[in-house]
Amino acid sequence: MFVFEQAKGNKEANYEQMLKQCEALLEGETDWLANLANTASHLFHVLPDINWAGYYLMKDGELVLGPFQGKPACVRIPVGKGVCGTAVAKEQTMVVEDVLAFPGHIACDAASRSEIVIPLRIDGKIVGVLDIDSPVEKRFDQVDQKYLEAYVAIVLSHTDWSPILNGSCFA
Ligand code: SME
């Protein structure tokens, strides 16, 4: 059983603890579906002021909804559309302080006000994104970006991506 409490207090210290928890959560497990499901749940329950955390994975040239926590979300996002598709097209993390001011933002939960999207890059190829939404405007800053990118790096390094890279997980 894992018991994770929502982080309170110093932001950097909380993130350092979260990264250790992530390592512990993934220890000895390389299954992509299990690891994405467990880390979506971990992020959702530990990060304060968020209303959605989860993954979209590339399939046949578009993003398709993967493991997540939060309200049901739109299933398919074309590359270049919304915050998620823009992160894939630009191959970079997107930090959106006010989603209402982001042209083409795709609203899955009307409560969302800010968002961070981090590409999942394996062998130079983007295979998906981590997407986190908040009901608070300007919820994510450079500290969040730095630590959430580190979190994604842990997920990437602990997981066997061959079923995704050779397409067999979607066959
Ligand atoms: N807001 C995202 C869509 C996914 S949901 O937030 C879960 C976007 O604009 O790409």
JSON list of C-alpha atoms and ligand atoms in Angstrom, two decimals:
[
{"chain": "A", "resi": 1, "resn": "MET", "atom": "CA", "xyz": [0.00, 0.00, 0.00]},
{"chain": "A", "resi": 2, "resn": "PHE", "atom": "CA", "xyz": [1.22, 3.50, -0.80]},
{"chain": "A", "resi": 3, "resn": "VAL", "atom": "CA", "xyz": [0.27, 6.44, 1.39]},
{"chain": "A", "resi": 4, "resn": "PHE", "atom": "CA", "xyz": [0.99, 9.80, -0.21]},
{"chain": "A", "resi": 5, "resn": "GLU", "atom": "CA", "xyz": [-0.14, 13.06, 1.31]},
{"chain": "A", "resi": 6, "resn": "GLN", "atom": "CA", "xyz": [-0.78, 16.24, -0.61]},
{"chain": "A", "resi": 7, "resn": "ALA", "atom": "CA", "xyz": [2.34, 18.37, -0.47]},
{"chain": "A", "resi": 8, "resn": "LYS", "atom": "CA", "xyz": [2.35, 21.40, 1.85]},
{"chain": "A", "resi": 9, "resn": "GLY", "atom": "CA", "xyz": [5.09, 23.94, 2.58]},
{"chain": "A", "resi": 10, "resn": "ASN", "atom": "CA", "xyz": [8.32, 24.52, 0.66]},
{"chain": "A", "resi": 11, "resn": "LYS", "atom": "CA", "xyz": [7.74, 23.83, -3.03]},
{"chain": "A", "resi": 12, "resn": "GLU", "atom": "CA", "xyz": [11.25, 22.62, -3.91]},
{"chain": "A", "resi": 13, "resn": "ALA", "atom": "CA", "xyz": [11.41, 20.30, -0.87]},
{"chain": "A", "resi": 14, "resn": "ASN", "atom": "CA", "xyz": [7.99, 18.89, -1.76]},
{"chain": "A", "resi": 15, "resn": "TYR", "atom": "CA", "xyz": [9.11, 18.20, -5.30]},
{"chain": "A", "resi": 16, "resn": "GLU", "atom": "CA", "xyz": [12.32, 16.52, -4.10]},
{"chain": "A", "resi": 17, "resn": "GLN", "atom": "CA", "xyz": [10.16, 14.23, -1.96]},
{"chain": "A", "resi": 18, "resn": "MET", "atom": "CA", "xyz": [7.81, 13.60, -4.88]},
{"chain": "A", "resi": 19, "resn": "LEU", "atom": "CA", "xyz": [10.69, 12.52, -7.10]},
{"chain": "A", "resi": 20, "resn": "LYS", "atom": "CA", "xyz": [11.80, 10.02, -4.46]},
{"chain": "A", "resi": 21, "resn": "GLN", "atom": "CA", "xyz": [8.23, 8.73, -4.16]},
{"chain": "A", "resi": 22, "resn": "CYS", "atom": "CA", "xyz": [8.11, 8.35, -7.93]},
{"chain": "A", "resi": 23, "resn": "GLU", "atom": "CA", "xyz": [11.32, 6.27, -7.88]},
{"chain": "A", "resi": 24, "resn": "ALA", "atom": "CA", "xyz": [9.84, 4.07, -5.13]},
{"chain": "A", "resi": 25, "resn": "LEU", "atom": "CA", "xyz": [6.53, 3.71, -6.95]},
{"chain": "A", "resi": 26, "resn": "LEU", "atom": "CA", "xyz": [8.21, 2.51, -10.15]},
{"chain": "A", "resi": 27, "resn": "GLU", "atom": "CA", "xyz": [10.94, 0.39, -8.57]},
{"chain": "A", "resi": 28, "resn": "GLY", "atom": "CA", "xyz": [11.12, -3.04, -10.19]},
{"chain": "A", "resi": 29, "resn": "GLU", "atom": "CA", "xyz": [8.29, -2.34, -12.63]},
{"chain": "A", "resi": 30, "resn": "THR", "atom": "CA", "xyz": [8.76, -1.53, -16.32]},
{"chain": "A", "resi": 31, "resn": "ASP", "atom": "CA", "xyz": [5.24, -2.02, -17.69]},
{"chain": "A", "resi": 32, "resn": "TRP", "atom": "CA", "xyz": [4.29, 1.18, -19.55]},
{"chain": "A", "resi": 33, "resn": "LEU", "atom": "CA", "xyz": [0.57, 1.01, -18.74]},
{"chain": "A", "resi": 34, "resn": "ALA", "atom": "CA", "xyz": [1.08, 0.28, -15.04]},
{"chain": "A", "resi": 35, "resn": "ASN", "atom": "CA", "xyz": [3.72, 3.00, -14.70]},
{"chain": "A", "resi": 36, "resn": "LEU", "atom": "CA", "xyz": [1.68, 5.66, -16.49]},
{"chain": "A", "resi": 37, "resn": "ALA", "atom": "CA", "xyz": [-1.43, 4.74, -14.49]},
{"chain": "A", "resi": 38, "resn": "ASN", "atom": "CA", "xyz": [0.35, 4.81, -11.14]},
{"chain": "A", "resi": 39, "resn": "THR", "atom": "CA", "xyz": [2.22, 8.07, -11.81]},
{"chain": "A", "resi": 40, "resn": "ALA", "atom": "CA", "xyz": [-0.97, 9.80, -13.04]},
{"chain": "A", "resi": 41, "resn": "SER", "atom": "CA", "xyz": [-2.58, 8.83, -9.74]},
{"chain": "A", "resi": 42, "resn": "HIS", "atom": "CA", "xyz": [0.49, 9.87, -7.74]},
{"chain": "A", "resi": 43, "resn": "LEU", "atom": "CA", "xyz": [0.66, 13.31, -9.37]},
{"chain": "A", "resi": 44, "resn": "PHE", "atom": "CA", "xyz": [-3.09, 13.83, -8.99]},
{"chain": "A", "resi": 45, "resn": "HIS", "atom": "CA", "xyz": [-3.09, 13.01, -5.29]},
{"chain": "A", "resi": 46, "resn": "VAL", "atom": "CA", "xyz": [0.13, 14.74, -4.26]},
{"chain": "A", "resi": 47, "resn": "LEU", "atom": "CA", "xyz": [0.19, 17.98, -6.25]},
{"chain": "A", "resi": 48, "resn": "PRO", "atom": "CA", "xyz": [-1.87, 20.76, -4.66]},
{"chain": "A", "resi": 49, "resn": "ASP", "atom": "CA", "xyz": [-4.40, 22.77, -6.69]},
{"chain": "A", "resi": 50, "resn": "ILE", "atom": "CA", "xyz": [-4.78, 20.52, -9.70]},
{"chain": "A", "resi": 51, "resn": "ASN", "atom": "CA", "xyz": [-7.93, 19.00, -11.24]},
{"chain": "A", "resi": 52, "resn": "TRP", "atom": "CA", "xyz": [-6.49, 16.69, -13.92]},
{"chain": "A", "resi": 53, "resn": "ALA", "atom": "CA", "xyz": [-3.25, 14.76, -14.40]},
{"chain": "A", "resi": 54, "resn": "GLY", "atom": "CA", "xyz": [-2.56, 12.21, -17.07]},
{"chain": "A", "resi": 55, "resn": "TYR", "atom": "CA", "xyz": [-1.06, 11.13, -20.34]},
{"chain": "A", "resi": 56, "resn": "TYR", "atom": "CA", "xyz": [-1.84, 11.30, -24.03]},
{"chain": "A", "resi": 57, "resn": "LEU", "atom": "CA", "xyz": [0.05, 8.90, -26.32]},
{"chain": "A", "resi": 58, "resn": "MET", "atom": "CA", "xyz": [0.81, 9.24, -30.03]},
{"chain": "A", "resi": 59, "resn": "LYS", "atom": "CA", "xyz": [-1.14, 6.80, -32.20]},
{"chain": "A", "resi": 60, "resn": "ASP", "atom": "CA", "xyz": [-1.40, 7.02, -35.98]},
{"chain": "A", "resi": 61, "resn": "GLY", "atom": "CA", "xyz": [-0.17, 10.61, -35.97]},
{"chain": "A", "resi": 62, "resn": "GLU", "atom": "CA", "xyz": [-2.45, 12.02, -33.27]},
{"chain": "A", "resi": 63, "resn": "LEU", "atom": "CA", "xyz": [-2.59, 12.11, -29.48]},
{"chain": "A", "resi": 64, "resn": "VAL", "atom": "CA", "xyz": [-4.94, 9.57, -27.89]},
{"chain": "A", "resi": 65, "resn": "LEU", "atom": "CA", "xyz": [-6.04, 9.67, -24.25]},
{"chain": "A", "resi": 66, "resn": "GLY", "atom": "CA", "xyz": [-4.02, 7.43, -21.91]},
{"chain": "A", "resi": 67, "resn": "PRO", "atom": "CA", "xyz": [-4.01, 6.77, -18.15]},
{"chain": "A", "resi": 68, "resn": "PHE", "atom": "CA", "xyz": [-5.26, 9.76, -16.15]},
{"chain": "A", "resi": 69, "resn": "GLN", "atom": "CA", "xyz": [-7.00, 10.98, -13.00]},
{"chain": "A", "resi": 70, "resn": "GLY", "atom": "CA", "xyz": [-9.71, 13.61, -13.09]},
{"chain": "A", "resi": 71, "resn": "LYS", "atom": "CA", "xyz": [-12.88, 14.13, -15.08]},
{"chain": "A", "resi": 72, "resn": "PRO", "atom": "CA", "xyz": [-13.36, 12.24, -18.37]},
{"chain": "A", "resi": 73, "resn": "ALA", "atom": "CA", "xyz": [-11.43, 14.06, -21.10]},
{"chain": "A", "resi": 74, "resn": "CYS", "atom": "CA", "xyz": [-11.44, 14.48, -24.88]},
{"chain": "A", "resi": 75, "resn": "VAL", "atom": "CA", "xyz": [-9.99, 11.35, -26.45]},
{"chain": "A", "resi": 76, "resn": "ARG", "atom": "CA", "xyz": [-8.14, 12.55, -29.57]},
{"chain": "A", "resi": 77, "resn": "ILE", "atom": "CA", "xyz": [-6.02, 15.67, -30.05]},
{"chain": "A", "resi": 78, "resn": "PRO", "atom": "CA", "xyz": [-4.38, 16.39, -33.43]},
{"chain": "A", "resi": 79, "resn": "VAL", "atom": "CA", "xyz": [-0.73, 17.46, -33.43]},
{"chain": "A", "resi": 80, "resn": "GLY", "atom": "CA", "xyz": [-0.62, 21.27, -33.41]},
{"chain": "A", "resi": 81, "resn": "LYS", "atom": "CA", "xyz": [-4.06, 21.60, -31.72]},
{"chain": "A", "resi": 82, "resn": "GLY", "atom": "CA", "xyz": [-4.67, 22.62, -28.12]},
{"chain": "A", "resi": 83, "resn": "VAL", "atom": "CA", "xyz": [-1.93, 22.89, -25.54]},
{"chain": "A", "resi": 84, "resn": "CYS", "atom": "CA", "xyz": [-1.07, 19.18, -25.82]},
{"chain": "A", "resi": 85, "resn": "GLY", "atom": "CA", "xyz": [-0.83, 19.12, -29.61]},
{"chain": "A", "resi": 86, "resn": "THR", "atom": "CA", "xyz": [1.21, 22.34, -29.55]},
{"chain": "A", "resi": 87, "resn": "ALA", "atom": "CA", "xyz": [3.71, 20.77, -27.11]},
{"chain": "A", "resi": 88, "resn": "VAL", "atom": "CA", "xyz": [4.17, 17.90, -29.59]},
{"chain": "A", "resi": 89, "resn": "ALA", "atom": "CA", "xyz": [4.43, 20.20, -32.64]},
{"chain": "A", "resi": 90, "resn": "LYS", "atom": "CA", "xyz": [6.96, 22.48, -30.91]},
{"chain": "A", "resi": 91, "resn": "GLU", "atom": "CA", "xyz": [8.69, 19.56, -29.16]},
{"chain": "A", "resi": 92, "resn": "GLN", "atom": "CA", "xyz": [8.79, 21.56, -25.95]},
{"chain": "A", "resi": 93, "resn": "THR", "atom": "CA", "xyz": [7.13, 21.93, -22.57]},
{"chain": "A", "resi": 94, "resn": "MET", "atom": "CA", "xyz": [4.17, 24.32, -22.61]},
{"chain": "A", "resi": 95, "resn": "VAL", "atom": "CA", "xyz": [3.34, 26.34, -19.48]},
{"chain": "A", "resi": 96, "resn": "VAL", "atom": "CA", "xyz": [0.04, 28.16, -19.97]},
{"chain": "A", "resi": 97, "resn": "GLU", "atom": "CA", "xyz": [-0.72, 30.70, -17.25]},
{"chain": "A", "resi": 98, "resn": "ASP", "atom": "CA", "xyz": [-4.28, 31.36, -18.47]},
{"chain": "A", "resi": 99, "resn": "VAL", "atom": "CA", "xyz": [-5.87, 28.72, -20.68]},
{"chain": "A", "resi": 100, "resn": "LEU", "atom": "CA", "xyz": [-8.71, 31.10, -21.60]},
{"chain": "A", "resi": 101, "resn": "ALA", "atom": "CA", "xyz": [-6.14, 33.30, -23.33]},
{"chain": "A", "resi": 102, "resn": "PHE", "atom": "CA", "xyz": [-4.48, 30.38, -25.20]},
{"chain": "A", "resi": 103, "resn": "PRO", "atom": "CA", "xyz": [-5.76, 30.23, -28.78]},
{"chain": "A", "resi": 104, "resn": "GLY", "atom": "CA", "xyz": [-7.13, 26.77, -29.51]},
{"chain": "A", "resi": 105, "resn": "HIS", "atom": "CA", "xyz": [-7.08, 25.56, -25.92]},
{"chain": "A", "resi": 106, "resn": "ILE", "atom": "CA", "xyz": [-9.22, 22.42, -25.68]},
{"chain": "A", "resi": 107, "resn": "ALA", "atom": "CA", "xyz": [-11.42, 22.61, -22.56]},
{"chain": "A", "resi": 108, "resn": "CYS", "atom": "CA", "xyz": [-11.99, 19.14, -21.12]},
{"chain": "A", "resi": 109, "resn": "ASP", "atom": "CA", "xyz": [-12.91, 20.36, -17.63]},
{"chain": "A", "resi": 110, "resn": "ALA", "atom": "CA", "xyz": [-14.54, 23.81, -17.51]},
{"chain": "A", "resi": 111, "resn": "ALA", "atom": "CA", "xyz": [-12.82, 24.40, -14.16]},
{"chain": "A", "resi": 112, "resn": "SER", "atom": "CA", "xyz": [-9.32, 24.39, -15.71]},
{"chain": "A", "resi": 113, "resn": "ARG", "atom": "CA", "xyz": [-7.56, 27.77, -15.68]},
{"chain": "A", "resi": 114, "resn": "SER", "atom": "CA", "xyz": [-3.87, 26.92, -16.19]},
{"chain": "A", "resi": 115, "resn": "GLU", "atom": "CA", "xyz": [-1.96, 23.98, -17.59]},
{"chain": "A", "resi": 116, "resn": "ILE", "atom": "CA", "xyz": [1.46, 22.40, -18.09]},
{"chain": "A", "resi": 117, "resn": "VAL", "atom": "CA", "xyz": [2.21, 19.88, -20.83]},
{"chain": "A", "resi": 118, "resn": "ILE", "atom": "CA", "xyz": [5.53, 18.00, -21.01]},
{"chain": "A", "resi": 119, "resn": "PRO", "atom": "CA", "xyz": [6.46, 15.90, -24.06]},
{"chain": "A", "resi": 120, "resn": "LEU", "atom": "CA", "xyz": [7.56, 12.27, -23.55]},
{"chain": "A", "resi": 121, "resn": "ARG", "atom": "CA", "xyz": [10.64, 11.83, -25.71]},
{"chain": "A", "resi": 122, "resn": "ILE", "atom": "CA", "xyz": [12.15, 8.38, -26.32]},
{"chain": "A", "resi": 123, "resn": "ASP", "atom": "CA", "xyz": [15.21, 8.04, -28.54]},
{"chain": "A", "resi": 124, "resn": "GLY", "atom": "CA", "xyz": [14.52, 11.52, -29.91]},
{"chain": "A", "resi": 125, "resn": "LYS", "atom": "CA", "xyz": [10.93, 10.64, -30.82]},
{"chain": "A", "resi": 126, "resn": "ILE", "atom": "CA", "xyz": [7.90, 12.16, -29.06]},
{"chain": "A", "resi": 127, "resn": "VAL", "atom": "CA", "xyz": [5.57, 9.33, -28.09]},
{"chain": "A", "resi": 128, "resn": "GLY", "atom": "CA", "xyz": [3.15, 11.29, -25.93]},
{"chain": "A", "resi": 129, "resn": "VAL", "atom": "CA", "xyz": [2.73, 14.00, -23.31]},
{"chain": "A", "resi": 130, "resn": "LEU", "atom": "CA", "xyz": [2.11, 14.43, -19.60]},
{"chain": "A", "resi": 131, "resn": "ASP", "atom": "CA", "xyz": [-0.71, 16.95, -19.12]},
{"chain": "A", "resi": 132, "resn": "ILE", "atom": "CA", "xyz": [-1.61, 18.59, -15.80]},
{"chain": "A", "resi": 133, "resn": "ASP", "atom": "CA", "xyz": [-4.49, 21.05, -15.35]},
{"chain": "A", "resi": 134, "resn": "SER", "atom": "CA", "xyz": [-5.23, 23.42, -12.49]},
{"chain": "A", "resi": 135, "resn": "PRO", "atom": "CA", "xyz": [-8.35, 25.38, -11.53]},
{"chain": "A", "resi": 136, "resn": "VAL", "atom": "CA", "xyz": [-5.97, 28.19, -10.43]},
{"chain": "A", "resi": 137, "resn": "GLU", "atom": "CA", "xyz": [-4.64, 30.76, -12.90]},
{"chain": "A", "resi": 138, "resn": "LYS", "atom": "CA", "xyz": [-0.79, 30.88, -13.10]},
{"chain": "A", "resi": 139, "resn": "ARG", "atom": "CA", "xyz": [-0.54, 27.65, -11.06]},
{"chain": "A", "resi": 140, "resn": "PHE", "atom": "CA", "xyz": [2.63, 26.44, -12.86]},
{"chain": "A", "resi": 141, "resn": "ASP", "atom": "CA", "xyz": [5.97, 28.27, -12.96]},
{"chain": "A", "resi": 142, "resn": "GLN", "atom": "CA", "xyz": [9.59, 27.45, -13.81]},
{"chain": "A", "resi": 143, "resn": "VAL", "atom": "CA", "xyz": [10.03, 25.47, -10.59]},
{"chain": "A", "resi": 144, "resn": "ASP", "atom": "CA", "xyz": [7.08, 23.26, -11.54]},
{"chain": "A", "resi": 145, "resn": "GLN", "atom": "CA", "xyz": [8.48, 22.88, -15.04]},
{"chain": "A", "resi": 146, "resn": "LYS", "atom": "CA", "xyz": [11.95, 21.89, -13.79]},
{"chain": "A", "resi": 147, "resn": "TYR", "atom": "CA", "xyz": [10.67, 19.27, -11.34]},
{"chain": "A", "resi": 148, "resn": "LEU", "atom": "CA", "xyz": [7.89, 17.89, -13.52]},
{"chain": "A", "resi": 149, "resn": "GLU", "atom": "CA", "xyz": [10.39, 17.45, -16.37]},
{"chain": "A", "resi": 150, "resn": "ALA", "atom": "CA", "xyz": [12.61, 15.57, -13.87]},
{"chain": "A", "resi": 151, "resn": "TYR", "atom": "CA", "xyz": [9.57, 13.49, -12.89]},
{"chain": "A", "resi": 152, "resn": "VAL", "atom": "CA", "xyz": [8.92, 12.62, -16.55]},
{"chain": "A", "resi": 153, "resn": "ALA", "atom": "CA", "xyz": [12.60, 11.67, -16.94]},
{"chain": "A", "resi": 154, "resn": "ILE", "atom": "CA", "xyz": [12.22, 9.16, -14.08]},
{"chain": "A", "resi": 155, "resn": "VAL", "atom": "CA", "xyz": [9.06, 7.70, -15.65]},
{"chain": "A", "resi": 156, "resn": "LEU", "atom": "CA", "xyz": [10.80, 7.44, -19.03]},
{"chain": "A", "resi": 157, "resn": "SER", "atom": "CA", "xyz": [13.93, 5.75, -17.63]},
{"chain": "A", "resi": 158, "resn": "HIS", "atom": "CA", "xyz": [12.00, 3.21, -15.51]},
{"chain": "A", "resi": 159, "resn": "THR", "atom": "CA", "xyz": [9.69, 2.06, -18.27]},
{"chain": "A", "resi": 160, "resn": "ASP", "atom": "CA", "xyz": [10.05, -0.42, -21.14]},
{"chain": "A", "resi": 161, "resn": "TRP", "atom": "CA", "xyz": [8.77, 1.55, -24.14]},
{"chain": "A", "resi": 162, "resn": "SER", "atom": "CA", "xyz": [9.32, -1.17, -26.75]},
{"chain": "A", "resi": 163, "resn": "PRO", "atom": "CA", "xyz": [5.58, -2.10, -26.95]},
{"chain": "A", "resi": 164, "resn": "ILE", "atom": "CA", "xyz": [4.84, 1.55, -27.73]},
{"chain": "A", "resi": 165, "resn": "LEU", "atom": "CA", "xyz": [7.78, 2.07, -30.08]},
{"chain": "A", "resi": 166, "resn": "ASN", "atom": "CA", "xyz": [6.97, -1.04, -32.14]},
{"chain": "A", "resi": 167, "resn": "GLY", "atom": "CA", "xyz": [3.22, -0.39, -31.99]},
{"chain": "A", "resi": 168, "resn": "SER", "atom": "CA", "xyz": [2.29, -3.73, -30.44]},
{"chain": "A", "resi": 169, "resn": "CYS", "atom": "CA", "xyz": [0.51, -2.16, -27.47]},
{"chain": "A", "resi": 170, "resn": "PHE", "atom": "CA", "xyz": [-2.07, -0.67, -29.82]},
{"chain": "A", "resi": 171, "resn": "ALA", "atom": "CA", "xyz": [-2.34, -3.64, -32.19]},
{"chain": "B", "resi": 1, "resn": "SME", "atom": "N1", "xyz": [-6.47, 21.23, -22.41]},
{"chain": "B", "resi": 1, "resn": "SME", "atom": "C1", "xyz": [-5.81, 20.26, -23.25]},
{"chain": "B", "resi": 1, "resn": "SME", "atom": "C2", "xyz": [-6.72, 19.11, -23.56]},
{"chain": "B", "resi": 1, "resn": "SME", "atom": "C3", "xyz": [-6.59, 17.97, -22.63]},
{"chain": "B", "resi": 1, "resn": "SME", "atom": "S1", "xyz": [-7.39, 18.22, -21.17]},
{"chain": "B", "resi": 1, "resn": "SME", "atom": "O1", "xyz": [-6.90, 19.40, -20.52]},
{"chain": "B", "resi": 1, "resn": "SME", "atom": "C4", "xyz": [-7.28, 16.91, -20.21]},
{"chain": "B", "resi": 1, "resn": "SME", "atom": "C5", "xyz": [-5.33, 20.94, -24.52]},
{"chain": "B", "resi": 1, "resn": "SME", "atom": "O2", "xyz": [-5.69, 22.08, -24.79]},
{"chain": "B", "resi": 1, "resn": "SME", "atom": "O3", "xyz": [-4.62, 20.28, -25.28]}
]
